[in-house]
Amino acid sequence: RTPLISDIVLHARLMATSGGGRPHVEGASSLGEDETAHLLDKETPSSSFWQRHRCELIAAAAVILLGAAFMVHRSSGRSTYLVQEKPQSDRRTYQYSVLPNGLPLLNIQDAESHKMAMAMAVRAGSYDDPHELPGLAHFCEHMLFLGTNKYPEPSGFDNFLTKYGGASNAYTASEVTVYFASAGADAAPEGLDRFADFFRAPLFKKEFVKKEVQAINSEHEKNVQSNLRRIFELLESQANPDSVVGRFATGNMETLYSAPTRNGTSPVDALKGYFKQRYCPEQMRLVTFGPQPLAEQMKLVTKAGFGELDPGAASCAQDKRRFPEPQPFPRSFMGKHLLVEGTEATGALWLHFQLPSLSREHAAQPLTYLNYVIDYGGENSLKRVLSDSLGLVSNVQLEEQTDSTGTMFMVVFSTTELGFNHSQAILDVFFSYLAGLSAGADMNLYKSIQDMVKLQWDWKQQDDAFGTVSNLAEVMTRLPHEKLLSGDSLIEKPDAQLMSSLIQLVEPGNMNIAAVAPSALGEEPLKATKKPIRTLQYYGAKYVEQTMDEVLPGASKRWSTWLQGMDKPQLAQQLRERLNAEQLLTKAEGLVLPPQLPTAIEGIPSHVSLDHMTTRSATTGLRAGLQPPESEQIYGPLPVRMSLDIRLSSKPVVLLADPQNQTKEDVWYRPGWTMRDPQVHIVVGLRTLQREKEPEVTAFDWVRLQVYEKLLGEAMAPKMYNMLAAGSKYVVSTSTNGITITFVGYQEAMSKLINRTLNVFNSFNEHLNTTLPSRFHRIAKTYREELETFGGMPSSYAIQDMERLLMRNRFSNHESLEALSKINLTAAARAGGDLLLSKELKMTALAIGNLADLESTDALHEIASSLARPSWTVAQPSPVDGRVEEVQPVVNVQKPVEVRTLNPRPGDPNDVAVVSLVYGVGDVPSRVILSIASSLLGTAAFDHLRTQQQLGYVVGGGMGMVSNVMFLRTVVQGTKVSADEAEAAIEGLLTTTMPKILRELTVEDFQSQVDAYRQQLLEPPLAASDEVSHFWGHITQGGRCMNLLDKALSFLKSPQCNKQMLIDTWNDLAFGNVKDGKNALRKKISVKYFAQKDGSDTAPKRPTLQEARAAWQKHGVPPAATELLEREWSETKTVAASNSKVRQELAEEGGFFPTDLHCGGEAGGAEAGVVMRQAGARELGGSLLHLQGSGKSLRHQNVA
């Protein structure tokens, strides 16, 4: 799915990502997503299946009558409909019906899944907030989780889900609120019963109001820190004040508690009234998911009482739920120019065009076409001219929010320093480009996009249970039931007339502009206008409002003239004169003006072979009459080693065998997938050979390699764009240890993809003058701004600080900035050759998917023989004792370490405490046990630190892993207490709360945790990339530990997996191993960020031991742990920064953990992503915390 711009409230993208797809975790896989890979997968409505096939249906009436018995049937007097229009890759079954009380229901059976899931979408959102209570819809979303009549415990639902390895979530958007949860399949009966009571009898207890409003307030304070969120809210605030658009959707302490208290309004009474008026069965949409047959799911829904929900107010059922009037952005509210004080180093130029509501354009998908044209990134495209040729922008991206009020269509330019000072030139180029659309839509391009979308949709990956129910519940509020799976994707009827009418609206008279200044300029650009500086209520964004004609006199008239169809040579001449007047053409080599529009996509596979799509059944052990291992039942047969039998040059770049093991080729192959996917994945790792104690690289070499990769990516992207648009993908990534190249595509295009990718790659490395100085300076400056800007949550940077102390070849932003200042174009362009391609690189490869063995051999032959060493490099011989580093060494800290520093985000009011306890290299039992503990810790952290103590909105806990070393980590980010006190609260959680939870676990409770974790491990892969990741991790470790998942599953069934082992393992971590009669110091790493206060430029002094004791006592740390904490306080190594120097000191003190891999029950470790496949989404705790998404006001916060 198309990724969100972080924290922007964009409804259309929300609907595409409200739980859909697995979250991307940086560094989690060698498979990445190229900037164009998602361009064609837009999510907007389409037309009726029956309407499209009306003639065929009439002509084949007899067939339909016969087939109706299979598509539509009646059960208990209720009609049900099997959704037939679905992707070829989708093996699930979907049944739609309407319960007697008018509640639409979708049951989904996935016979292979071990999960149940449920979601309820309610057609009520922030547009329904009363003027006197902004945020009420969001407040309702929060309060619904805090107890019901049948299940009154405020944390009962979360505790129930934890028992079954589950998670819950919710979000509030402008016109819909969605609640969703998932757990092990056995949780379905009680889970649905609990969920039904949410909507039948919520308690809305007054005693929870203040705490939950405090949580909402913390959420809002987090949102305020997002520059992107602030800009979007500013653009929305320009709407007609009589419209529902632009309202304060999140709510805060003032709107939901303080103001109502002052004027005598009861938030609870308002909440109950809102619930009765808006939460009725006709406005709800229910989705269930599980391995249970559809009839059984229907019975569970009926038993839970969903069909007997209160009808609510009489007016609720008849409400059409649309807000088209008054129009939010009539022409009189457009034509504004907003100059905004930015909070990030990079400036931006936002263009907002108001389009009509497109939520009912089910067939044409007009925004898919418009997005493709504007976002096109081929050679001489708008994006390339503005970035490469003119150096005005570093990126161009598009966002849209569409609902019943209309469509906010936004083009966002990330501006360079030059671009911010020449924003009119950006607009000149943009409108000259749009002038090429004056004749209307290119129907050949439109139809080729239609074909590509159909191909992508047919073979799209499935969402997990959590994402499936949350996404489809929302979709049910907008689309007819027969189009639930296709209506947000397929282009069924390209509509040239509709497309032309929308293109005509992308014009200056229908545009508002927000020019966002780089943060370094502060308020100076605003003051220079000599206009009043305004402040956006609730968000604090400072801006100056003017008209476009005031700021850009004559520009709108010029652009409008161009858009009316001016002769192209004349337009080009006028554009050149404009750019020349701004002195922008002096260094614009090879400039093509206006930029070139895309033509029809060529090379879309016309025939997709399925010959080797499905893997053969697992055969291991069948000759002996045994079942194959469980891992092979889940992932299919193991890949097998291949021999390429190829002769390379005398001084090759690629080594097929390790010099120490000449016969061991590391090339693997497996035909087919366990799911339906006709694509081929080939992953090739080219790794350097290293000595046993290889020195770390310098920050200079590490940074220039980062710049090299950025230069390479920009050079390759336009040359590869058209192939990617036709369905192929490639990823080239570099590290100090080597190069990884991934090819993904259909078999018929694979050879062309490999050839094209490697030719462009080789050409870039051979010709050092490929990169123009202007591109280098722009990339280096943008990279510098990235290093200087901390736009994410502070807790995420604290986590990076912790991991930097453990892992080699990682550098702080300060170290990277210092190195970057010394790098020039030559050093960056040569980095790939100097550091990697001059060496012999050992080839490790996996070819998997829809290709035969000979085809895989040919592909790998081509890769091995095509990779070239630049002629200007000098070949470096490999070390005599050199080997590929299969497991990265991790620093073995010997005593507690504490990083004390200021919050890196200027003006951010949050303190952050990240406390990690390093376990060490784990064996299979400890992996399993700590994974179970992780789930319990996540729930406990959220309940005790967030819900009860209200320490912050960002709270989480769970197990993590770096290389082969495990650790437990707890995070608190908030404004209520200092980082020092947050650490004391975490210690109370670890030493008092968690031991109590573990002690009170019954045998049944423990077995439920075991069963839930087992079901998580048995969950089948959803996408081909899941299977690639599963095998690739082991392959890069020499093919070892392929049986690790089986060992974990076996241990879960053994008597050694018991409650006492869980308690003992926890006590060893939380209290330290007992040595010589006392607890040894823990391997504890604490990272503390302190909000910048009173102009101080240093972190506050560390608390005295006496002050620390008081904090420990306040948070319930027991005496047994206090003695340990006192000794640790004395022994702690306190540092002011996390950098390579501190890491080197720690390594000198304690060395490194062993890099051995042990895959059985004995001590050892292995790659984390195999045994704990859920870690990407659940790294910090047993509950999946909140998805990021703007228009969604969220209940929790994902801190993983």
mmCIF file of N, CA and C in Angstrom, residues 634-679:
data_model
loop_
_atom_site.group_PDB
_atom_site.id
_atom_site.type_symbol
_atom_site.label_atom_id
_atom_site.label_comp_id
_atom_site.label_asym_id
_atom_site.label_seq_id
_atom_site.Cartn_x
_atom_site.Cartn_y
_atom_site.Cartn_z
ATOM 1 N N ILE A 634 4.597 -24.759 6.644
ATOM 2 C CA ILE A 634 4.252 -23.338 6.612
ATOM 3 C C ILE A 634 4.892 -22.650 5.411
ATOM 4 N N TYR A 635 6.204 -22.850 5.232
ATOM 5 C CA TYR A 635 6.972 -22.116 4.218
ATOM 6 C C TYR A 635 7.318 -22.926 2.984
ATOM 7 N N GLY A 636 6.961 -24.195 2.975
ATOM 8 C CA GLY A 636 7.313 -25.020 1.840
ATOM 9 C C GLY A 636 8.701 -25.605 1.978
ATOM 10 N N PRO A 637 9.118 -26.417 1.001
ATOM 11 C CA PRO A 637 10.426 -27.079 1.069
ATOM 12 C C PRO A 637 11.570 -26.073 1.174
ATOM 13 N N LEU A 638 12.651 -26.505 1.777
ATOM 14 C CA LEU A 638 13.827 -25.657 1.894
ATOM 15 C C LEU A 638 14.465 -25.445 0.525
ATOM 16 N N PRO A 639 15.048 -24.275 0.308
ATOM 17 C CA PRO A 639 15.853 -24.096 -0.910
ATOM 18 C C PRO A 639 17.035 -25.064 -0.891
ATOM 19 N N VAL A 640 17.546 -25.373 -2.065
ATOM 20 C CA VAL A 640 18.700 -26.264 -2.175
ATOM 21 C C VAL A 640 19.857 -25.504 -2.804
ATOM 22 N N ARG A 641 21.075 -25.920 -2.438
ATOM 23 C CA ARG A 641 22.258 -25.297 -3.037
ATOM 24 C C ARG A 641 22.375 -25.696 -4.502
ATOM 25 N N MET A 642 22.927 -24.769 -5.277
ATOM 26 C CA MET A 642 23.162 -25.016 -6.690
ATOM 27 C C MET A 642 24.641 -24.815 -7.005
ATOM 28 N N SER A 643 25.070 -25.359 -8.104
ATOM 29 C CA SER A 643 26.401 -25.072 -8.634
ATOM 30 C C SER A 643 26.233 -24.393 -9.978
ATOM 31 N N LEU A 644 26.806 -23.199 -10.106
ATOM 32 C CA LEU A 644 26.647 -22.464 -11.348
ATOM 33 C C LEU A 644 27.572 -22.962 -12.447
ATOM 34 N N ASP A 645 28.676 -23.599 -12.046
ATOM 35 C CA ASP A 645 29.618 -24.152 -13.028
ATOM 36 C C ASP A 645 29.977 -23.088 -14.067
ATOM 37 N N ILE A 646 30.544 -21.988 -13.592
ATOM 38 C CA ILE A 646 30.858 -20.864 -14.464
ATOM 39 C C ILE A 646 32.302 -20.455 -14.259
ATOM 40 N N ARG A 647 32.970 -20.106 -15.340
ATOM 41 C CA ARG A 647 34.351 -19.621 -15.274
ATOM 42 C C ARG A 647 34.336 -18.102 -15.313
ATOM 43 N N LEU A 648 34.948 -17.486 -14.311
ATOM 44 C CA LEU A 648 35.031 -16.035 -14.249
ATOM 45 C C LEU A 648 36.430 -15.587 -14.626
ATOM 46 N N SER A 649 36.631 -14.287 -14.725
ATOM 47 C CA SER A 649 37.934 -13.749 -15.118
ATOM 48 C C SER A 649 38.980 -14.056 -14.050
ATOM 49 N N SER A 650 40.233 -13.810 -14.385
ATOM 50 C CA SER A 650 41.323 -14.111 -13.455
ATOM 51 C C SER A 650 41.287 -13.204 -12.224
ATOM 52 N N LYS A 651 40.738 -12.023 -12.375
ATOM 53 C CA LYS A 651 40.604 -11.107 -11.242
ATOM 54 C C LYS A 651 39.137 -10.695 -11.129
ATOM 55 N N PRO A 652 38.297 -11.613 -10.702
ATOM 56 C CA PRO A 652 36.859 -11.341 -10.710
ATOM 57 C C PRO A 652 36.452 -10.432 -9.572
ATOM 58 N N VAL A 653 35.336 -9.756 -9.774
ATOM 59 C CA VAL A 653 34.699 -9.044 -8.677
ATOM 60 C C VAL A 653 33.946 -10.055 -7.815
ATOM 61 N N VAL A 654 33.312 -11.004 -8.502
ATOM 62 C CA VAL A 654 32.453 -11.965 -7.814
ATOM 63 C C VAL A 654 33.218 -13.254 -7.546
ATOM 64 N N LEU A 655 33.209 -13.674 -6.306
ATOM 65 C CA LEU A 655 33.736 -14.982 -5.920
ATOM 66 C C LEU A 655 32.563 -15.909 -5.671
ATOM 67 N N LEU A 656 32.591 -17.070 -6.288
ATOM 68 C CA LEU A 656 31.518 -18.027 -6.060
ATOM 69 C C LEU A 656 31.803 -18.906 -4.861
ATOM 70 N N ALA A 657 33.059 -18.957 -4.427
ATOM 71 C CA ALA A 657 33.422 -19.797 -3.285
ATOM 72 C C ALA A 657 34.376 -19.032 -2.384
ATOM 73 N N ASP A 658 34.283 -19.308 -1.131
ATOM 74 C CA ASP A 658 35.176 -18.742 -0.128
ATOM 75 C C ASP A 658 36.581 -19.315 -0.337
ATOM 76 N N PRO A 659 37.637 -18.495 -0.318
ATOM 77 C CA PRO A 659 38.996 -19.032 -0.493
ATOM 78 C C PRO A 659 39.322 -20.138 0.497
ATOM 79 N N GLN A 660 38.701 -20.102 1.678
ATOM 80 C CA GLN A 660 38.948 -21.135 2.673
ATOM 81 C C GLN A 660 38.114 -22.391 2.425
ATOM 82 N N ASN A 661 37.152 -22.294 1.496
ATOM 83 C CA ASN A 661 36.251 -23.420 1.252
ATOM 84 C C ASN A 661 35.857 -23.382 -0.216
ATOM 85 N N GLN A 662 36.784 -23.779 -1.080
ATOM 86 C CA GLN A 662 36.627 -23.584 -2.516
ATOM 87 C C GLN A 662 35.413 -24.295 -3.105
ATOM 88 N N THR A 663 34.921 -25.333 -2.479
ATOM 89 C CA THR A 663 33.828 -26.112 -3.056
ATOM 90 C C THR A 663 32.453 -25.630 -2.598
ATOM 91 N N LYS A 664 32.434 -24.681 -1.716
ATOM 92 C CA LYS A 664 31.169 -24.292 -1.115
ATOM 93 C C LYS A 664 30.583 -23.079 -1.818
ATOM 94 N N GLU A 665 29.828 -23.310 -2.883
ATOM 95 C CA GLU A 665 29.103 -22.215 -3.516
ATOM 96 C C GLU A 665 27.874 -21.908 -2.675
ATOM 97 N N ASP A 666 27.578 -20.633 -2.540
ATOM 98 C CA ASP A 666 26.506 -20.198 -1.651
ATOM 99 C C ASP A 666 25.335 -19.684 -2.477
ATOM 100 N N VAL A 667 24.873 -20.508 -3.401
ATOM 101 C CA VAL A 667 23.805 -20.140 -4.317
ATOM 102 C C VAL A 667 22.651 -21.114 -4.103
ATOM 103 N N TRP A 668 21.454 -20.590 -3.896
ATOM 104 C CA TRP A 668 20.311 -21.391 -3.481
ATOM 105 C C TRP A 668 19.136 -21.179 -4.430
ATOM 106 N N TYR A 669 18.300 -22.218 -4.523
ATOM 107 C CA TYR A 669 17.171 -22.164 -5.457
ATOM 108 C C TYR A 669 15.984 -22.946 -4.898
ATOM 109 N N ARG A 670 14.802 -22.395 -5.115
ATOM 110 C CA ARG A 670 13.581 -23.158 -4.865
ATOM 111 C C ARG A 670 12.491 -22.682 -5.811
ATOM 112 N N PRO A 671 11.836 -23.606 -6.499
ATOM 113 C CA PRO A 671 10.733 -23.204 -7.379
ATOM 114 C C PRO A 671 9.452 -22.993 -6.575
ATOM 115 N N GLY A 672 8.698 -21.967 -6.937
ATOM 116 C CA GLY A 672 7.356 -21.801 -6.409
ATOM 117 C C GLY A 672 7.251 -21.143 -5.049
ATOM 118 N N TRP A 673 5.994 -20.840 -4.715
ATOM 119 C CA TRP A 673 5.639 -20.225 -3.447
ATOM 120 C C TRP A 673 4.562 -21.048 -2.767
ATOM 121 N N THR A 674 4.357 -20.803 -1.497
ATOM 122 C CA THR A 674 3.246 -21.457 -0.810
ATOM 123 C C THR A 674 1.935 -20.739 -1.105
ATOM 124 N N MET A 675 2.012 -19.485 -1.587
ATOM 125 C CA MET A 675 0.805 -18.752 -1.976
ATOM 126 C C MET A 675 0.781 -18.621 -3.496
ATOM 127 N N ARG A 676 -0.221 -17.968 -4.007
ATOM 128 C CA ARG A 676 -0.333 -17.767 -5.458
ATOM 129 C C ARG A 676 0.342 -16.455 -5.825
ATOM 130 N N ASP A 677 1.492 -16.547 -6.471
ATOM 131 C CA ASP A 677 2.233 -15.365 -6.899
ATOM 132 C C ASP A 677 3.071 -15.758 -8.105
ATOM 133 N N PRO A 678 2.860 -15.135 -9.265
ATOM 134 C CA PRO A 678 3.585 -15.534 -10.469
ATOM 135 C C PRO A 678 4.940 -14.857 -10.641
ATOM 136 N N GLN A 679 5.381 -14.105 -9.644
ATOM 137 C CA GLN A 679 6.628 -13.372 -9.804
ATOM 138 C C GLN A 679 7.837 -14.193 -9.357
#
